[in-house]
Amino acid sequence: MKYLFIVQGEGRGHLTQCIALEEMLRRNGHEVVEVLVGKSAARELPAFFQQKIKAPVYRFESPNFLPSAANKRNNLWRSVTYNLCKIPTYLKSIRFIKQHIQESRADVVINFYELLTGFCYAFYYIGVPQICIGHQYLFLHKDFELPEIHRAKIGTLNFFSRLTSIGAEQRLALSFHEMPEDTRHRIRVVPPLLRKEVFSLEPKTGDYIHGYMLNSGFAENVLEWHKKRPETPLCFFWDRKGEHTVKQVDETLSFHPLDDKKFLEMMSGCRAYASTAGFESICEAMYLGKPILMVPAHIEQDCNAYDAARNGAGIVSKDFNLDGLLNFAQTYRTNVTFRPWVNSAPYKILHELAQEAHATCLRRSLQSYYYYFLMKKVYLKNLLVGRH
């Protein structure tokens, strides 16, 4: 089967999921013909993605969330206003997506939570089945327990998730744990998509705290804490535009640009992990048995943090005050069911994709038979009236 990927380019999680699924498909004899990645002025495409992905990569302008003035939590209303002003640009992107799907001759489109893919399927008849993958679809599941905070924002997030998956045959919801299928919402729950490098690591317990922040404004919190506890080594990665080298503050604090290999190596050897609650890095830390401090930067990460804490992964905080993390690390116990669940991902995800592939082949066969009999009927009708 030939697959075309469309990826929301904001943050690290969707990109690493894309890499993992491409490796999985290629290993099983399938082809990824193209990868379309949304871009914005606020983010750069990490070098690790361009190095790891095998298929040709094409970029298009896509909506994104803008951080607050302090570059910490995302500003919802500022983001909405900004993206409304760019509607003409996004309409061009929708036509770009449609053209690439048609010209690629892909059998299936895999949508990694890109909004414009949903609009493309809403505005045009595409004819190629779409499957959506993302942990955000879990929040639509009838049995998922949502946090009791920010109900209006959660409703907005779920509305956004529905828009991304317009025209989708199936929503594959990445989850920390197994859950039954939700047929009403076309949701099947599958394990997280972790890259093969994670499985080859041998975790050790070092003396430093490892971290990742989506919005670099949180660096102020880290610096404040570091002044009080300079004896504790800190190694943080950030997504600050224009930063391509390590910023060494002093002997025990450094900020690194996104480097996937180094990020995972540092993760495997750390004492504990602090993050802005992105789903992917939480899963990596859980798989490697690391206690986690989660500092959500937007409502989606609020839900991630709530679910991860319920699964024993770590604690939730409003800022990077690392004292709580060090205290939690002393009593932390690994979630023993998580590793087997993650290890089952290749079987479960490929099984879901294979089912859709069979359904696609059946639909195309039925369409072919329909057109054959339709043309035969027209031919016989013309023959009877003496046109042949």
Short mmCIF file of N, CA, C and O in Angstrom, two decimals, residues 278-372:
data_model
loop_
_atom_site.label_atom_id
_atom_site.label_comp_id
_atom_site.label_asym_id
_atom_site.label_seq_id
_atom_site.Cartn_x
_atom_site.Cartn_y
_atom_site.Cartn_z
N GLY A 278 3.95 17.39 26.83
CA GLY A 278 3.69 16.83 25.51
C GLY A 278 3.54 15.32 25.62
O GLY A 278 4.31 14.66 26.34
N PHE A 279 2.58 14.75 24.91
CA PHE A 279 2.27 13.33 25.03
C PHE A 279 3.47 12.44 24.74
O PHE A 279 3.74 11.48 25.46
N GLU A 280 4.20 12.76 23.67
CA GLU A 280 5.25 11.86 23.21
C GLU A 280 6.38 11.74 24.23
O GLU A 280 6.83 10.63 24.55
N SER A 281 6.85 12.87 24.73
CA SER A 281 7.99 12.78 25.66
C SER A 281 7.56 12.19 27.00
O SER A 281 8.36 11.53 27.67
N ILE A 282 6.29 12.37 27.40
CA ILE A 282 5.80 11.69 28.60
C ILE A 282 5.87 10.18 28.41
O ILE A 282 6.31 9.44 29.30
N CYS A 283 5.44 9.72 27.24
CA CYS A 283 5.49 8.28 26.95
C CYS A 283 6.92 7.75 26.98
O CYS A 283 7.18 6.66 27.51
N GLU A 284 7.83 8.51 26.40
CA GLU A 284 9.24 8.08 26.40
C GLU A 284 9.77 7.97 27.83
O GLU A 284 10.46 7.01 28.18
N ALA A 285 9.44 8.97 28.66
CA ALA A 285 9.90 8.94 30.05
C ALA A 285 9.27 7.78 30.81
O ALA A 285 9.95 7.10 31.61
N MET A 286 7.98 7.52 30.59
CA MET A 286 7.31 6.40 31.24
C MET A 286 7.94 5.08 30.82
O MET A 286 8.14 4.18 31.64
N TYR A 287 8.24 4.94 29.53
CA TYR A 287 8.83 3.71 29.02
C TYR A 287 10.20 3.46 29.64
O TYR A 287 10.58 2.31 29.92
N LEU A 288 10.94 4.54 29.87
CA LEU A 288 12.28 4.43 30.46
C LEU A 288 12.26 4.47 31.99
O LEU A 288 13.31 4.44 32.62
N GLY A 289 11.07 4.54 32.56
CA GLY A 289 10.94 4.48 34.00
C GLY A 289 11.39 5.72 34.75
O GLY A 289 11.93 5.62 35.85
N LYS A 290 11.13 6.90 34.19
CA LYS A 290 11.56 8.15 34.81
C LYS A 290 10.38 8.89 35.44
O LYS A 290 9.34 9.06 34.80
N PRO A 291 10.53 9.36 36.67
CA PRO A 291 9.49 10.20 37.28
C PRO A 291 9.40 11.54 36.56
O PRO A 291 10.41 12.08 36.10
N ILE A 292 8.18 12.10 36.46
CA ILE A 292 7.95 13.25 35.58
C ILE A 292 7.29 14.40 36.34
O ILE A 292 6.35 14.18 37.11
N LEU A 293 7.75 15.61 36.05
CA LEU A 293 7.04 16.84 36.42
C LEU A 293 6.43 17.39 35.14
O LEU A 293 7.14 17.61 34.16
N MET A 294 5.11 17.64 35.15
CA MET A 294 4.42 18.13 33.95
C MET A 294 3.90 19.54 34.18
O MET A 294 3.16 19.79 35.14
N VAL A 295 4.29 20.46 33.28
CA VAL A 295 3.90 21.86 33.37
C VAL A 295 3.17 22.21 32.08
O VAL A 295 3.78 22.63 31.10
N PRO A 296 1.85 22.03 32.03
CA PRO A 296 1.10 22.21 30.77
C PRO A 296 1.22 23.63 30.21
O PRO A 296 1.16 24.61 30.96
N ALA A 297 1.35 23.71 28.87
CA ALA A 297 1.45 25.01 28.19
C ALA A 297 0.14 25.38 27.50
O ALA A 297 -0.01 26.51 27.04
N HIS A 298 -0.80 24.43 27.38
CA HIS A 298 -2.11 24.71 26.79
C HIS A 298 -3.09 23.62 27.22
O HIS A 298 -2.69 22.65 27.89
N ILE A 299 -4.34 23.75 26.84
CA ILE A 299 -5.39 22.88 27.36
C ILE A 299 -5.17 21.42 26.99
O ILE A 299 -5.47 20.52 27.79
N GLU A 300 -4.64 21.16 25.81
CA GLU A 300 -4.37 19.78 25.42
C GLU A 300 -3.38 19.14 26.39
O GLU A 300 -3.55 17.99 26.82
N GLN A 301 -2.35 19.89 26.76
CA GLN A 301 -1.37 19.37 27.69
C GLN A 301 -1.93 19.26 29.11
O GLN A 301 -1.47 18.43 29.89
N ASP A 302 -2.92 20.10 29.45
CA ASP A 302 -3.61 19.92 30.73
C ASP A 302 -4.25 18.53 30.79
O ASP A 302 -4.18 17.84 31.82
N CYS A 303 -4.88 18.12 29.69
CA CYS A 303 -5.51 16.80 29.63
C CYS A 303 -4.47 15.69 29.66
O CYS A 303 -4.65 14.66 30.33
N ASN A 304 -3.36 15.88 28.93
CA ASN A 304 -2.27 14.90 28.95
C ASN A 304 -1.75 14.69 30.37
O ASN A 304 -1.56 13.56 30.83
N ALA A 305 -1.49 15.81 31.04
CA ALA A 305 -0.92 15.75 32.38
C ALA A 305 -1.88 15.06 33.35
O ALA A 305 -1.46 14.24 34.19
N TYR A 306 -3.16 15.37 33.25
CA TYR A 306 -4.16 14.76 34.11
C TYR A 306 -4.19 13.25 33.92
O TYR A 306 -4.18 12.47 34.89
N ASP A 307 -4.19 12.81 32.65
CA ASP A 307 -4.25 11.38 32.35
C ASP A 307 -2.97 10.68 32.78
O ASP A 307 -3.00 9.57 33.34
N ALA A 308 -1.82 11.30 32.53
CA ALA A 308 -0.54 10.70 32.91
C ALA A 308 -0.41 10.56 34.42
O ALA A 308 0.08 9.55 34.92
N ALA A 309 -0.86 11.58 35.16
CA ALA A 309 -0.81 11.52 36.62
C ALA A 309 -1.69 10.39 37.14
O ALA A 309 -1.33 9.69 38.10
N ARG A 310 -2.86 10.19 36.50
CA ARG A 310 -3.75 9.09 36.89
C ARG A 310 -3.10 7.74 36.64
O ARG A 310 -3.43 6.75 37.31
N ASN A 311 -2.17 7.69 35.69
CA ASN A 311 -1.46 6.45 35.39
C ASN A 311 -0.14 6.33 36.15
O ASN A 311 0.69 5.48 35.82
N GLY A 312 0.07 7.19 37.15
CA GLY A 312 1.23 7.09 38.02
C GLY A 312 2.52 7.62 37.44
O GLY A 312 3.60 7.35 37.99
N ALA A 313 2.44 8.40 36.34
CA ALA A 313 3.66 8.85 35.66
C ALA A 313 4.38 9.95 36.43
O ALA A 313 5.61 10.03 36.39
N GLY A 314 3.61 10.85 37.08
CA GLY A 314 4.27 11.97 37.72
C GLY A 314 3.30 12.92 38.36
O GLY A 314 2.14 12.57 38.65
N ILE A 315 3.76 14.17 38.54
CA ILE A 315 2.96 15.21 39.18
C ILE A 315 2.79 16.39 38.24
O ILE A 315 3.57 16.57 37.29
N VAL A 316 1.78 17.22 38.53
CA VAL A 316 1.46 18.37 37.69
C VAL A 316 1.74 19.65 38.46
O VAL A 316 1.48 19.74 39.66
N SER A 317 2.28 20.65 37.76
CA SER A 317 2.61 21.93 38.39
C SER A 317 2.32 23.07 37.42
O SER A 317 2.22 22.86 36.20
N LYS A 318 2.21 24.29 37.95
CA LYS A 318 1.99 25.47 37.12
C LYS A 318 3.30 26.05 36.59
O LYS A 318 3.30 26.86 35.67
N ASP A 319 4.42 25.67 37.19
CA ASP A 319 5.71 26.16 36.72
C ASP A 319 6.79 25.12 37.01
O ASP A 319 6.51 24.06 37.56
N PHE A 320 8.01 25.44 36.60
CA PHE A 320 9.12 24.50 36.74
C PHE A 320 9.79 24.65 38.11
O PHE A 320 11.00 24.86 38.21
N ASN A 321 9.00 24.50 39.16
CA ASN A 321 9.55 24.41 40.51
C ASN A 321 9.91 22.94 40.74
O ASN A 321 9.02 22.11 40.95
N LEU A 322 11.17 22.62 40.70
CA LEU A 322 11.60 21.23 40.63
C LEU A 322 11.69 20.53 41.98
O LEU A 322 11.99 19.34 42.04
N ASP A 323 11.40 21.25 43.07
CA ASP A 323 11.43 20.62 44.39
C ASP A 323 10.41 19.48 44.48
O ASP A 323 10.70 18.41 45.02
N GLY A 324 9.22 19.73 43.94
CA GLY A 324 8.18 18.71 43.95
C GLY A 324 8.59 17.46 43.19
O GLY A 324 8.28 16.34 43.59
N LEU A 325 9.30 17.64 42.07
CA LEU A 325 9.76 16.51 41.27
C LEU A 325 10.76 15.67 42.05
O LEU A 325 10.70 14.43 42.05
N LEU A 326 11.71 16.33 42.72
CA LEU A 326 12.71 15.60 43.50
C LEU A 326 12.06 14.81 44.64
O LEU A 326 12.46 13.67 44.94
N ASN A 327 11.04 15.39 45.25
CA ASN A 327 10.32 14.68 46.32
C ASN A 327 9.55 13.48 45.77
O ASN A 327 9.56 12.40 46.36
N PHE A 328 8.89 13.69 44.61
CA PHE A 328 8.14 12.60 43.99
C PHE A 328 9.06 11.46 43.57
O PHE A 328 8.70 10.28 43.68
N ALA A 329 10.25 11.80 43.09
CA ALA A 329 11.18 10.78 42.61
C ALA A 329 11.59 9.80 43.70
O ALA A 329 11.94 8.64 43.42
N GLN A 330 11.55 10.22 44.94
CA GLN A 330 11.96 9.36 46.05
C GLN A 330 10.99 8.20 46.28
O GLN A 330 11.39 7.15 46.78
N THR A 331 9.72 8.38 45.90
CA THR A 331 8.72 7.33 46.11
C THR A 331 8.15 6.77 44.81
O THR A 331 7.22 5.97 44.83
N TYR A 332 8.70 7.18 43.68
CA TYR A 332 8.16 6.80 42.37
C TYR A 332 8.28 5.30 42.12
O TYR A 332 9.30 4.68 42.42
N ARG A 333 7.22 4.72 41.55
CA ARG A 333 7.20 3.32 41.13
C ARG A 333 6.78 3.24 39.67
O ARG A 333 5.79 3.85 39.26
N THR A 334 7.51 2.46 38.89
CA THR A 334 7.24 2.33 37.46
C THR A 334 5.88 1.67 37.21
O THR A 334 5.50 0.72 37.89
N ASN A 335 5.16 2.15 36.21
CA ASN A 335 3.91 1.53 35.76
C ASN A 335 4.26 0.27 34.96
O ASN A 335 4.74 0.34 33.82
N VAL A 336 4.03 -0.91 35.56
CA VAL A 336 4.51 -2.17 34.97
C VAL A 336 3.71 -2.59 33.74
O VAL A 336 4.17 -3.44 32.97
N THR A 337 2.51 -2.04 33.54
CA THR A 337 1.70 -2.44 32.38
C THR A 337 2.01 -1.59 31.15
O THR A 337 1.58 -1.94 30.04
N PHE A 338 2.75 -0.50 31.34
CA PHE A 338 2.93 0.43 30.22
C PHE A 338 3.86 -0.13 29.14
O PHE A 338 3.56 -0.02 27.95
N ARG A 339 4.97 -0.72 29.54
CA ARG A 339 5.92 -1.25 28.54
C ARG A 339 5.29 -2.30 27.63
O ARG A 339 5.43 -2.21 26.40
N PRO A 340 4.61 -3.33 28.16
CA PRO A 340 3.96 -4.31 27.27
C PRO A 340 2.94 -3.67 26.33
O PRO A 340 2.81 -4.07 25.17
N TRP A 341 2.21 -2.67 26.82
CA TRP A 341 1.23 -1.97 25.99
C TRP A 341 1.93 -1.27 24.83
O TRP A 341 1.50 -1.39 23.67
N VAL A 342 3.01 -0.56 25.09
CA VAL A 342 3.76 0.12 24.04
C VAL A 342 4.36 -0.88 23.06
O VAL A 342 4.34 -0.67 21.84
N ASN A 343 4.87 -1.99 23.57
CA ASN A 343 5.50 -3.00 22.72
C ASN A 343 4.52 -3.65 21.75
O ASN A 343 4.93 -4.22 20.73
N SER A 344 3.23 -3.55 22.05
CA SER A 344 2.22 -4.14 21.16
C SER A 344 1.83 -3.21 20.02
O SER A 344 1.01 -3.59 19.17
N ALA A 345 2.42 -2.01 19.96
CA ALA A 345 2.01 -1.00 18.96
C ALA A 345 2.13 -1.49 17.51
O ALA A 345 1.19 -1.29 16.73
N PRO A 346 3.26 -2.10 17.11
CA PRO A 346 3.34 -2.52 15.70
C PRO A 346 2.20 -3.43 15.27
O PRO A 346 1.60 -3.24 14.20
N TYR A 347 1.88 -4.41 16.11
CA TYR A 347 0.80 -5.33 15.76
C TYR A 347 -0.54 -4.61 15.70
O TYR A 347 -1.30 -4.73 14.72
N LYS A 348 -0.86 -3.85 16.74
CA LYS A 348 -2.18 -3.23 16.83
C LYS A 348 -2.40 -2.16 15.77
O LYS A 348 -3.46 -2.09 15.15
N ILE A 349 -1.40 -1.32 15.54
CA ILE A 349 -1.58 -0.23 14.58
C ILE A 349 -1.59 -0.76 13.15
O ILE A 349 -2.43 -0.35 12.33
N LEU A 350 -0.69 -1.68 12.84
CA LEU A 350 -0.68 -2.25 11.50
C LEU A 350 -1.97 -3.03 11.24
O LEU A 350 -2.47 -3.06 10.10
N HIS A 351 -2.51 -3.67 12.26
CA HIS A 351 -3.78 -4.38 12.12
C HIS A 351 -4.90 -3.41 11.74
O HIS A 351 -5.70 -3.70 10.84
N GLU A 352 -4.94 -2.26 12.40
CA GLU A 352 -5.97 -1.26 12.08
C GLU A 352 -5.81 -0.73 10.67
O GLU A 352 -6.78 -0.55 9.93
N LEU A 353 -4.56 -0.45 10.28
CA LEU A 353 -4.31 0.06 8.93
C LEU A 353 -4.64 -1.01 7.88
O LEU A 353 -5.15 -0.68 6.80
N ALA A 354 -4.34 -2.27 8.19
CA ALA A 354 -4.63 -3.35 7.24
C ALA A 354 -6.14 -3.49 7.04
O ALA A 354 -6.61 -3.73 5.92
N GLN A 355 -6.89 -3.34 8.12
CA GLN A 355 -8.35 -3.42 7.99
C GLN A 355 -8.87 -2.33 7.05
O GLN A 355 -9.74 -2.58 6.22
N GLU A 356 -8.33 -1.12 7.20
CA GLU A 356 -8.75 -0.03 6.32
C GLU A 356 -8.31 -0.29 4.89
O GLU A 356 -9.03 0.04 3.94
N ALA A 357 -7.12 -0.89 4.72
CA ALA A 357 -6.63 -1.21 3.37
C ALA A 357 -7.57 -2.21 2.69
O ALA A 357 -7.91 -2.06 1.51
N HIS A 358 -7.99 -3.24 3.44
CA HIS A 358 -8.92 -4.23 2.88
C HIS A 358 -10.25 -3.56 2.52
O HIS A 358 -10.84 -3.85 1.48
N ALA A 359 -10.72 -2.68 3.39
CA ALA A 359 -11.97 -1.98 3.12
C ALA A 359 -11.85 -1.11 1.87
O ALA A 359 -12.77 -1.02 1.07
N THR A 360 -10.68 -0.48 1.72
CA THR A 360 -10.44 0.35 0.54
C THR A 360 -10.46 -0.48 -0.74
O THR A 360 -11.08 -0.11 -1.74
N CYS A 361 -9.79 -1.62 -0.71
CA CYS A 361 -9.76 -2.51 -1.89
C CYS A 361 -11.17 -2.98 -2.23
O CYS A 361 -11.54 -3.05 -3.41
N LEU A 362 -11.94 -3.30 -1.18
CA LEU A 362 -13.31 -3.76 -1.41
C LEU A 362 -14.14 -2.65 -2.04
O LEU A 362 -14.89 -2.88 -3.00
N ARG A 363 -14.01 -1.43 -1.51
CA ARG A 363 -14.77 -0.31 -2.06
C ARG A 363 -14.42 -0.07 -3.52
O ARG A 363 -15.28 0.17 -4.36
N ARG A 364 -13.10 -0.12 -3.81
CA ARG A 364 -12.69 0.11 -5.20
C ARG A 364 -13.17 -0.98 -6.13
O ARG A 364 -13.54 -0.72 -7.28
N SER A 365 -13.18 -2.23 -5.64
CA SER A 365 -13.69 -3.33 -6.46
C SER A 365 -15.17 -3.14 -6.75
O SER A 365 -15.62 -3.32 -7.88
N LEU A 366 -15.92 -2.77 -5.72
CA LEU A 366 -17.36 -2.54 -5.90
C LEU A 366 -17.61 -1.38 -6.86
O LEU A 366 -18.52 -1.44 -7.69
N GLN A 367 -16.79 -0.33 -6.73
CA GLN A 367 -16.93 0.81 -7.64
C GLN A 367 -16.64 0.39 -9.08
O GLN A 367 -17.34 0.79 -10.01
N SER A 368 -15.60 -0.45 -9.25
CA SER A 368 -15.24 -0.91 -10.59
C SER A 368 -16.37 -1.73 -11.20
O SER A 368 -16.74 -1.54 -12.36
N TYR A 369 -16.93 -2.65 -10.37
CA TYR A 369 -18.06 -3.46 -10.86
C TYR A 369 -19.26 -2.58 -11.18
O TYR A 369 -19.96 -2.78 -12.17
N TYR A 370 -19.51 -1.58 -10.35
CA TYR A 370 -20.64 -0.67 -10.57
C TYR A 370 -20.49 0.06 -11.90
O TYR A 370 -21.44 0.10 -12.71
N TYR A 371 -19.30 0.62 -12.13
CA TYR A 371 -19.08 1.35 -13.38
C TYR A 371 -19.12 0.42 -14.58
O TYR A 371 -19.59 0.79 -15.67
N TYR A 372 -18.63 -0.82 -14.40
CA TYR A 372 -18.65 -1.79 -15.50
C TYR A 372 -20.10 -2.10 -15.91
O TYR A 372 -20.46 -2.05 -17.09
#
